[in-house]
Short mmCIF file of C-alpha atoms and ligand atoms in Angstrom, two decimals:
data_model
loop_
_atom_site.label_atom_id
_atom_site.label_comp_id
_atom_site.label_asym_id
_atom_site.label_seq_id
_atom_site.Cartn_x
_atom_site.Cartn_y
_atom_site.Cartn_z
CA MET H 1 0.00 0.00 0.00
CA THR H 2 2.22 2.81 1.23
CA SER H 3 5.91 2.89 0.48
CA VAL H 4 8.58 5.45 1.23
CA PRO H 5 11.56 5.77 -1.10
CA ASP H 6 14.89 4.52 0.35
CA ARG H 7 13.11 2.99 3.31
CA GLU H 8 12.47 -0.52 4.40
CA PRO H 9 9.15 -1.63 2.91
CA LEU H 10 6.30 -2.01 5.36
CA THR H 11 5.96 -5.47 6.85
CA ALA H 12 2.78 -7.53 6.74
CA SER H 13 2.11 -6.61 10.36
CA ASP H 14 2.62 -2.88 9.59
CA GLU H 15 0.05 -3.24 6.81
CA ARG H 16 -2.39 -4.95 9.16
CA ILE H 17 -1.95 -2.14 11.68
CA LEU H 18 -2.59 0.53 9.04
CA GLU H 19 -5.72 -1.32 7.92
CA ALA H 20 -6.98 -1.27 11.52
CA VAL H 21 -6.30 2.49 11.67
CA ALA H 22 -8.24 3.02 8.43
CA GLY H 23 -11.16 0.94 9.72
CA GLY H 24 -11.28 2.88 13.00
CA PHE H 25 -10.84 6.34 11.51
CA PRO H 26 -14.54 7.24 11.06
CA SER H 27 -15.22 6.56 14.75
CA ALA H 28 -12.10 8.56 15.71
CA VAL H 29 -13.59 11.54 13.83
CA ASP H 30 -17.00 11.00 15.51
CA ASP H 31 -15.46 10.78 18.98
CA LEU H 32 -13.39 13.88 18.30
CA GLY H 33 -16.67 15.67 17.50
CA ARG H 34 -18.17 14.51 20.80
CA LEU H 35 -15.15 15.81 22.76
CA VAL H 36 -15.20 19.13 20.89
CA ARG H 37 -18.84 19.74 21.90
CA ILE H 38 -17.78 19.86 25.58
CA PRO H 39 -16.47 23.41 26.17
CA GLY H 40 -13.93 22.65 28.93
CA ILE H 41 -12.05 25.88 29.68
CA ALA H 42 -9.91 26.16 32.82
CA TRP H 43 -10.36 29.94 33.35
CA GLU H 44 -12.36 30.62 36.55
CA SER H 45 -14.87 32.72 34.63
CA PHE H 46 -16.06 29.66 32.64
CA ASP H 47 -18.26 26.78 33.83
CA GLN H 48 -15.77 24.43 35.49
CA GLU H 49 -18.28 21.56 35.42
CA GLN H 50 -17.49 21.22 31.70
CA LEU H 51 -13.95 20.12 32.59
CA VAL H 52 -15.41 17.37 34.77
CA ARG H 53 -17.60 16.22 31.85
CA SER H 54 -14.66 16.44 29.49
CA SER H 55 -12.39 14.37 31.78
CA GLU H 56 -15.16 11.78 32.19
CA ALA H 57 -15.55 11.52 28.42
CA VAL H 58 -11.80 10.97 27.98
CA ALA H 59 -11.70 8.42 30.82
CA ALA H 60 -14.56 6.48 29.19
CA LEU H 61 -12.68 6.41 25.88
CA ALA H 62 -9.55 5.15 27.68
CA ARG H 63 -11.53 2.41 29.49
CA ASP H 64 -13.16 1.30 26.24
CA THR H 65 -9.77 0.50 24.69
CA GLY H 66 -9.65 -2.45 27.11
CA LEU H 67 -5.88 -2.02 27.49
CA PHE H 68 -5.55 -0.40 30.92
CA ASP H 69 -5.16 -1.94 34.38
CA ALA H 70 -6.64 1.24 35.87
CA VAL H 71 -8.23 4.43 34.56
CA ASP H 72 -8.69 7.26 37.07
CA ILE H 73 -9.62 10.90 37.15
CA ARG H 74 -7.33 12.66 39.58
CA ARG H 75 -6.62 16.18 40.76
CA ALA H 76 -3.57 17.58 42.49
CA PRO H 77 -3.16 20.78 44.53
CA LEU H 78 -2.06 23.93 42.70
CA ALA H 79 1.68 24.61 42.97
CA GLY H 80 2.28 27.20 45.68
CA GLY H 81 -1.45 27.40 46.44
CA ASN H 82 -3.36 27.03 49.69
CA GLY H 83 -4.48 23.48 48.99
CA GLU H 84 -6.91 24.44 46.24
CA LEU H 85 -7.10 21.64 43.66
CA GLY H 86 -6.24 21.85 39.96
CA GLN H 87 -8.47 20.66 37.15
CA PRO H 88 -9.27 16.95 36.66
CA ALA H 89 -6.69 14.94 34.72
CA VAL H 90 -7.14 11.45 33.31
CA LEU H 91 -4.46 8.94 34.25
CA ALA H 92 -4.67 5.45 32.73
CA VAL H 93 -1.97 2.90 33.46
CA ARG H 94 -0.97 -0.43 31.99
CA ARG H 95 2.11 -2.13 33.44
CA ALA H 96 4.87 -3.32 31.08
CA LYS H 97 5.64 -7.04 30.77
CA ALA H 98 8.59 -9.09 29.50
CA GLY H 99 11.16 -6.28 29.80
CA ARG H 100 9.37 -4.05 27.34
CA PRO H 101 9.47 -0.24 27.68
CA THR H 102 6.73 1.96 29.10
CA VAL H 103 5.48 4.85 26.99
CA MET H 104 3.64 7.87 28.36
CA LEU H 105 1.13 9.44 25.99
CA TYR H 106 0.42 13.07 26.90
CA ALA H 107 -2.32 15.41 25.66
CA HIS H 108 -4.69 17.93 27.26
CA HIS H 109 -8.50 17.98 27.24
CA ASP H 110 -9.00 21.66 28.15
CA VAL H 111 -9.16 24.33 25.46
CA GLN H 112 -8.59 28.05 25.03
CA PRO H 113 -11.61 30.35 25.44
CA PRO H 114 -13.35 30.84 22.08
CA GLY H 115 -12.82 34.63 22.03
CA ASP H 116 -15.26 36.76 20.06
CA ASP H 117 -17.99 34.45 18.69
CA ALA H 118 -18.62 36.92 15.87
CA LEU H 119 -15.16 36.17 14.43
CA TRP H 120 -16.04 32.46 14.00
CA GLU H 121 -17.46 31.44 10.64
CA THR H 122 -19.26 28.52 12.33
CA PRO H 123 -20.02 28.10 16.07
CA PRO H 124 -16.82 27.34 18.04
CA PHE H 125 -18.15 24.24 19.82
CA GLU H 126 -19.98 22.75 16.85
CA PRO H 127 -17.47 20.73 14.77
CA THR H 128 -17.93 21.62 11.10
CA LEU H 129 -16.30 19.89 8.14
CA ARG H 130 -15.26 22.26 5.37
CA ASP H 131 -12.65 21.75 2.61
CA GLY H 132 -11.03 18.77 4.28
CA ARG H 133 -10.74 20.47 7.66
CA ILE H 134 -12.75 20.21 10.88
CA TYR H 135 -13.41 23.65 12.35
CA ALA H 136 -13.96 24.05 16.12
CA ARG H 137 -12.22 25.25 19.27
CA GLY H 138 -10.02 22.33 20.37
CA ALA H 139 -10.45 20.42 17.08
CA ALA H 140 -6.65 20.62 16.75
CA ASP H 141 -5.38 21.87 20.15
CA ASP H 142 -5.56 19.44 21.69
CA LYS H 143 -8.55 17.16 21.38
CA ALA H 144 -7.09 15.74 18.18
CA GLY H 145 -4.02 14.93 20.30
CA VAL H 146 -6.26 13.07 22.77
CA MET H 147 -7.97 11.20 19.92
CA THR H 148 -4.65 10.37 18.21
CA HIS H 149 -3.69 8.47 21.37
CA ILE H 150 -7.10 6.82 21.75
CA ALA H 151 -7.40 5.80 18.09
CA SER H 152 -3.83 4.41 18.09
CA LEU H 153 -4.55 2.39 21.23
CA ARG H 154 -7.72 1.00 19.65
CA ALA H 155 -5.77 -0.13 16.59
CA ILE H 156 -3.15 -1.74 18.86
CA ALA H 157 -5.88 -3.53 20.84
CA GLU H 158 -7.41 -4.78 17.60
CA THR H 159 -4.20 -6.04 15.99
CA ILE H 160 -1.90 -7.10 18.85
CA GLY H 161 -4.59 -7.68 21.48
CA SER H 162 -4.47 -6.89 25.17
CA ASP H 163 -3.21 -10.39 26.12
CA ASP H 164 -0.21 -10.27 23.79
CA LEU H 165 0.73 -6.63 24.30
CA ASP H 166 3.84 -6.27 26.50
CA LEU H 167 4.31 -2.52 26.18
CA GLY H 168 3.67 -0.47 29.32
CA ILE H 169 1.36 2.50 28.67
CA VAL H 170 0.60 5.60 30.73
CA LEU H 171 -2.09 7.81 29.22
CA PHE H 172 -1.96 11.24 30.85
CA VAL H 173 -4.52 13.83 29.70
CA GLU H 174 -4.40 16.99 31.78
CA GLY H 175 -7.19 19.55 32.12
CA GLU H 176 -5.45 22.90 32.52
CA GLU H 177 -2.63 23.15 29.97
CA GLU H 178 -4.10 26.29 28.45
CA HIS H 179 -4.27 27.86 31.90
CA GLY H 180 -0.64 27.36 32.88
CA SER H 181 -0.67 23.67 34.00
CA ARG H 182 -0.82 25.00 37.55
CA SER H 183 -1.08 21.62 39.31
CA PHE H 184 1.26 19.82 36.89
CA VAL H 185 4.33 19.55 39.14
CA PRO H 186 2.35 18.47 42.24
CA PHE H 187 0.49 15.98 40.02
CA LEU H 188 3.78 14.45 38.81
CA HIS H 189 4.98 14.33 42.39
CA GLU H 190 1.87 12.58 43.73
CA ASN H 191 1.62 10.11 40.84
CA ALA H 192 5.30 9.53 40.02
CA GLU H 193 5.14 5.78 40.64
CA ASP H 194 2.26 5.32 38.19
CA MET H 195 3.71 7.70 35.60
CA ARG H 196 7.30 6.49 35.28
CA ALA H 197 8.09 5.94 31.59
CA ASP H 198 10.99 5.27 29.23
CA VAL H 199 9.53 7.29 26.37
CA ILE H 200 7.16 10.28 26.60
CA VAL H 201 5.08 11.24 23.56
CA ILE H 202 3.73 14.79 23.81
CA ALA H 203 1.02 15.20 21.17
CA ASP H 204 0.60 18.98 21.38
CA SER H 205 2.77 20.43 18.63
CA GLY H 206 2.66 20.77 14.87
CA ASN H 207 3.86 19.69 11.46
CA TRP H 208 5.80 21.37 8.68
CA ASP H 209 2.65 21.49 6.56
CA SER H 210 -0.50 19.41 6.22
CA GLU H 211 1.40 16.68 4.33
CA THR H 212 4.90 16.82 5.79
CA PRO H 213 5.45 15.56 9.32
CA ALA H 214 7.89 17.17 11.74
CA VAL H 215 9.99 16.08 14.67
CA THR H 216 9.86 18.99 17.09
CA VAL H 217 13.47 19.45 18.25
CA SER H 218 13.40 22.82 19.98
CA LEU H 219 10.94 25.08 21.75
CA ARG H 220 11.42 28.64 22.94
CA GLY H 221 10.76 29.54 26.56
CA ASN H 222 8.88 32.60 27.78
CA ALA H 223 9.25 35.37 30.33
CA THR H 224 6.21 37.56 30.92
CA PHE H 225 5.97 40.38 33.45
CA GLN H 226 4.30 43.67 34.28
CA LEU H 227 6.24 46.91 34.28
CA THR H 228 4.91 50.08 35.87
CA VAL H 229 6.57 53.37 34.94
CA ARG H 230 6.01 56.39 37.26
CA THR H 231 7.16 59.96 36.79
CA LEU H 232 4.73 62.09 38.88
CA ASP H 233 2.92 61.54 42.14
CA HIS H 234 -0.30 62.96 40.70
CA ALA H 235 -1.80 63.98 37.36
CA SER H 236 -1.55 67.64 36.24
CA HIS H 237 -3.01 69.86 33.57
CA SER H 238 -0.82 69.46 30.48
CA GLY H 239 -1.25 73.15 29.65
CA MET H 240 0.15 74.18 33.02
CA PHE H 241 3.18 71.92 33.34
CA GLY H 242 3.55 70.10 29.99
CA GLY H 243 7.00 70.70 28.54
CA ALA H 244 8.71 70.97 31.90
CA VAL H 245 8.13 67.51 33.45
CA PRO H 246 7.91 64.10 31.76
CA ASP H 247 4.54 62.34 31.78
CA ALA H 248 4.63 58.59 32.34
CA MET H 249 3.65 57.70 28.77
CA MET H 250 6.51 59.75 27.33
CA ALA H 251 8.96 57.94 29.59
CA THR H 252 7.37 54.57 28.76
CA ILE H 253 7.56 55.11 24.99
CA ARG H 254 11.20 56.13 25.18
CA LEU H 255 12.03 53.21 27.46
CA LEU H 256 10.23 50.57 25.40
CA SER H 257 11.82 51.84 22.18
CA THR H 258 15.26 50.82 23.53
CA LEU H 259 14.20 47.16 23.44
CA TRP H 260 14.58 46.89 19.62
CA ASP H 261 17.01 48.18 17.01
CA GLU H 262 15.93 49.81 13.71
CA ASN H 263 15.35 46.36 12.12
CA GLY H 264 13.05 45.33 14.92
CA SER H 265 15.61 42.85 16.29
CA VAL H 266 15.73 42.59 20.07
CA ALA H 267 18.51 44.85 21.38
CA VAL H 268 18.85 43.57 24.95
CA GLU H 269 22.27 42.54 26.13
CA GLY H 270 22.27 39.13 27.78
CA LEU H 271 19.40 37.63 25.76
CA ALA H 272 20.89 34.60 24.00
CA HIS H 273 20.20 33.13 20.60
CA ARG H 274 20.84 29.66 19.35
CA ASP H 275 22.94 28.85 16.27
CA ALA H 276 21.25 26.14 14.22
CA GLU H 277 20.44 25.52 10.57
CA THR H 278 16.87 26.17 9.51
CA PRO H 279 14.96 24.93 6.47
CA ALA H 280 14.11 27.32 3.63
CA TYR H 281 11.07 29.51 4.22
CA ASP H 282 10.60 32.70 2.25
CA GLU H 283 9.06 36.08 2.85
CA ALA H 284 6.11 35.36 0.55
CA GLN H 285 5.10 32.40 2.73
CA LEU H 286 5.54 34.49 5.88
CA ARG H 287 3.25 37.14 4.40
CA VAL H 288 0.53 34.60 3.61
CA GLU H 289 0.70 32.77 6.95
CA THR H 290 0.70 35.94 9.09
CA GLY H 291 -1.51 38.24 7.01
CA LEU H 292 1.26 40.87 6.94
CA LEU H 293 -0.17 43.97 5.26
CA GLU H 294 1.15 45.03 1.87
CA GLY H 295 3.82 47.66 2.33
CA VAL H 296 4.66 46.50 5.87
CA SER H 297 8.07 44.83 6.11
CA PRO H 298 9.01 41.86 8.30
CA VAL H 299 11.32 42.49 11.28
CA GLY H 300 14.53 40.86 12.50
CA ASP H 301 17.79 39.57 11.06
CA GLY H 302 18.96 36.22 9.73
CA THR H 303 16.83 33.52 8.12
CA ILE H 304 13.13 33.89 8.81
CA LEU H 305 12.88 30.59 10.68
CA SER H 306 15.95 31.38 12.81
CA ARG H 307 14.09 34.50 13.97
CA ILE H 308 11.07 32.42 14.96
CA TRP H 309 12.78 29.30 16.32
CA ASN H 310 16.15 30.40 17.68
CA LYS H 311 16.07 34.07 18.65
CA PRO H 312 14.44 35.99 21.49
CA THR H 313 11.50 38.35 21.04
CA VAL H 314 10.02 41.16 23.10
CA THR H 315 6.34 42.02 22.62
CA VAL H 316 4.18 44.48 24.55
CA THR H 317 0.89 42.65 24.98
CA GLY H 318 -1.09 44.96 27.23
CA VAL H 319 -1.24 48.54 28.48
CA ASP H 320 -3.12 50.04 31.44
CA PHE H 321 -3.62 53.68 30.59
CA THR H 322 -6.44 56.14 30.09
CA PRO H 323 -8.88 54.72 27.50
CA VAL H 324 -9.39 56.84 24.38
CA ALA H 325 -12.95 57.76 25.36
CA SER H 326 -11.79 59.29 28.66
CA ALA H 327 -8.68 61.06 27.35
CA SER H 328 -8.20 64.68 28.47
CA ASN H 329 -5.37 67.23 28.42
CA THR H 330 -3.57 65.69 31.36
CA LEU H 331 -0.02 64.62 32.18
CA SER H 332 -0.37 61.01 33.32
CA PRO H 333 1.60 59.96 36.40
CA GLU H 334 1.78 56.23 35.73
CA VAL H 335 1.60 53.58 32.98
CA THR H 336 1.59 49.78 33.36
CA VAL H 337 2.50 47.49 30.47
CA VAL H 338 2.73 43.73 30.07
CA ILE H 339 5.94 42.60 28.40
CA SER H 340 6.06 39.12 26.93
CA SER H 341 9.40 37.75 25.81
CA ARG H 342 10.08 34.51 23.95
CA VAL H 343 13.38 33.06 25.10
CA ALA H 344 15.80 31.26 22.76
CA PRO H 345 16.05 27.50 23.41
CA GLY H 346 19.09 26.82 25.57
CA GLN H 347 18.72 29.92 27.79
CA THR H 348 16.73 29.68 31.00
CA ALA H 349 13.72 31.95 31.36
CA ALA H 350 15.14 33.24 34.67
CA GLU H 351 18.37 34.36 32.95
CA ALA H 352 16.39 36.05 30.20
CA TYR H 353 14.16 37.84 32.70
CA ALA H 354 17.20 39.07 34.63
CA ALA H 355 18.68 40.49 31.39
CA LEU H 356 15.41 42.27 30.55
CA GLU H 357 15.02 43.77 34.01
CA ALA H 358 18.66 44.96 34.02
CA HIS H 359 18.23 46.51 30.56
CA LEU H 360 15.06 48.37 31.54
CA ARG H 361 16.55 49.67 34.80
CA ALA H 362 19.67 50.86 32.98
CA ASN H 363 17.61 52.70 30.36
CA ALA H 364 14.90 54.34 32.49
CA PRO H 365 14.62 57.85 30.96
CA PHE H 366 14.59 60.99 33.15
CA GLY H 367 15.15 58.80 36.22
CA ALA H 368 11.60 57.42 35.98
CA GLU H 369 10.62 54.98 38.74
CA LEU H 370 10.14 51.40 37.58
CA GLU H 371 8.26 48.64 39.35
CA PHE H 372 8.30 45.00 38.20
CA GLY H 373 5.67 42.39 39.07
CA HIS H 374 3.62 39.34 38.04
CA VAL H 375 6.71 37.60 36.65
CA ASP H 376 5.80 34.35 34.88
CA LEU H 377 8.66 32.17 33.59
CA GLY H 378 8.65 29.02 31.44
CA ASP H 379 11.80 27.32 30.17
CA GLY H 380 12.32 26.36 26.56
CA PHE H 381 13.57 22.97 25.53
CA LEU H 382 16.09 21.30 23.24
CA VAL H 383 15.17 17.71 22.45
CA ASP H 384 17.99 15.19 22.72
CA THR H 385 17.75 13.63 19.26
CA SER H 386 20.45 11.00 19.83
CA GLY H 387 18.25 8.33 21.43
CA TRP H 388 16.68 5.25 19.85
CA ALA H 389 13.17 6.53 20.45
CA VAL H 390 13.71 9.57 18.21
CA ALA H 391 14.99 7.22 15.47
CA GLU H 392 11.80 5.15 15.90
CA GLU H 393 9.71 8.30 15.79
CA ARG H 394 11.34 9.47 12.54
CA ARG H 395 10.71 6.07 10.96
CA ALA H 396 7.10 5.93 12.18
CA LEU H 397 6.38 9.45 10.87
CA ALA H 398 7.94 8.65 7.48
CA ASP H 399 5.88 5.46 7.20
CA GLY H 400 2.67 7.00 8.52
CA TYR H 401 2.76 10.13 6.35
CA GLY H 402 4.59 8.60 3.38
CA LYS H 403 7.06 11.48 3.61
CA GLU H 404 10.31 12.08 5.49
CA PRO H 405 9.88 14.25 8.60
CA ILE H 406 11.57 17.63 8.94
CA ASP H 407 13.39 18.71 12.12
CA TYR H 408 11.25 21.51 13.37
CA GLY H 409 11.62 24.29 15.89
CA VAL H 410 8.67 25.81 17.68
CA GLY H 411 8.52 29.50 18.41
CA GLY H 412 6.02 28.91 21.23
CA SER H 413 6.57 27.22 24.55
CA ILE H 414 5.49 24.04 26.33
CA PRO H 415 7.02 24.83 29.73
CA PHE H 416 5.87 21.62 31.40
CA ILE H 417 8.30 19.60 29.24
CA SER H 418 11.18 20.73 31.46
CA ASP H 419 9.11 19.65 34.50
CA LEU H 420 8.75 16.17 32.95
CA VAL H 421 12.47 15.98 32.23
CA GLU H 422 13.29 17.00 35.78
CA LYS H 423 10.96 14.37 37.25
CA PHE H 424 11.87 11.58 34.80
CA PRO H 425 15.44 12.37 33.72
CA GLY H 426 15.93 9.02 31.98
CA ALA H 427 12.91 9.33 29.71
CA GLN H 428 13.26 10.11 25.99
CA ILE H 429 10.95 12.94 24.92
CA LEU H 430 9.12 12.87 21.58
CA VAL H 431 7.16 16.02 20.74
CA THR H 432 4.61 15.37 18.01
CA GLY H 433 1.25 16.82 17.07
CA VAL H 434 -1.58 17.24 14.62
CA GLU H 435 -1.42 20.94 13.88
CA ASP H 436 -0.28 22.47 10.59
CA PRO H 437 0.43 26.14 9.72
CA HIS H 438 -3.26 26.75 8.99
CA SER H 439 -4.64 25.28 12.25
CA ARG H 440 -4.93 28.67 14.01
CA ALA H 441 -4.76 27.16 17.49
CA HIS H 442 -5.92 29.70 20.14
CA SER H 443 -7.55 31.87 17.42
CA PRO H 444 -11.05 32.02 15.95
CA ASN H 445 -11.71 29.41 13.24
CA GLU H 446 -9.26 26.87 14.70
CA SER H 447 -9.21 23.78 12.52
CA LEU H 448 -7.76 20.33 12.03
CA HIS H 449 -6.66 18.97 8.66
CA VAL H 450 -8.43 15.61 8.44
CA GLU H 451 -5.67 13.84 6.47
CA THR H 452 -3.02 15.07 8.92
CA PHE H 453 -5.11 13.61 11.73
CA ARG H 454 -5.29 10.25 9.92
CA ASN H 455 -1.54 10.26 9.24
CA ALA H 456 -0.75 11.19 12.85
CA ILE H 457 -2.75 8.15 14.03
CA ARG H 458 -1.04 5.90 11.46
CA SER H 459 2.38 7.06 12.69
CA GLU H 460 1.62 6.74 16.39
CA THR H 461 0.13 3.26 15.99
CA LEU H 462 3.23 2.07 14.10
CA LEU H 463 5.43 3.64 16.79
CA LEU H 464 3.56 1.87 19.61
CA ALA H 465 3.66 -1.48 17.81
CA ARG H 466 7.40 -1.14 17.26
CA LEU H 467 8.07 -0.10 20.87
CA ASP H 468 6.15 -3.21 21.94
CA ALA H 469 8.68 -5.29 20.00
CA ARG H 470 11.86 -3.89 21.55
CA ASP H 471 13.72 -3.99 24.88
CA SER H 472 13.49 -0.98 27.14
CA ALA H 473 17.28 -0.52 27.40
ZN1 ZN A 1 -2.13 22.56 23.33
#
């Protein structure tokens, strides 16, 4: 059926596995639709009962595979909280036999808020098939990740069978990834014995395009904080004192402008970048994928993908200041901004934050007072690609998609990966996913490319079958 040039042909058992995936695919799409209709959002302002329903639906799907010794819904206390519990996570465990490895399959069942309903072409929680894509909040991020695991496990149950399967499996589907995974570390701590694994598959990333798979090898970190700039202890009439004292917005504009050079590259000493080759990607493609307006130029230096994957960014994402409707001729005493920085893989978020704070303090104009707060740090990650599991992943992706995978960097962050590595230092990490450049995760009109979904399941099922046939060492 499928063959990949210069690769070993698929074996009869590979072919049987892919037939089982094909047979199960319509129900995988149906079950994805059922999950998508449950609007589980971890923000306090949304109905938290939906996350309970969503975790129950995932637990039922896990139980129905017939592969697990135990399937539980568990919660752990929030890190640094007063005992308040995090959102419900599904943890399903099957012990390994005969010296075979244990694989952890990670995804999350919570989703981003839908945002402005008016910007959606079809209702956000009603899965809609259009031009080979399924549109809905969570259709890609990350309910398709959940269903990739479930559908792969079903195909394994059908072809290998629960009695003959020796592979250990931990299915871990958390319920608050979009809200900062706030009970993640306590959860790992409380459930470490059940969760120990040799290989961890994180199905929450993307692909090069809808046909070409990717092995995610690097992720940027992030450092987000609030900065308040003060120049006066009270507001004054701009006609009386304007021109003689700096208002806070003037100081803020001059201060923020020091963060970039004329090209828009970050100009902060101490922010690192990573040297690594990047695949070709041209400005025309960047324009299409970002909607860059005609006449507006891109920013940064070096290859476009090195700017996105390997260099730091600084973005102002919020301002507290007088709204336009209430503006008057006044010198404002104080401005607060939110600064969000992406950190190059290889540098810790704490180091990057220290460099940003030092830069801002050194450049405060007119001696303006600065106050820093609400610092939120997440480390980036460089995947160790030397292990046998990455080689198996590359082979499974090539066979599942019928195309060689590309080594891929991610400009965004999955901070909990470094928590997993810290807790399970021996585990090999595989970051995979179902998204493609048109998925618009977190935005209105999020969608999943149906063929990518099918190929992701084909690849993961082949990977699991092959892990079941090898020693854990
Ligand atoms: Zn996600």
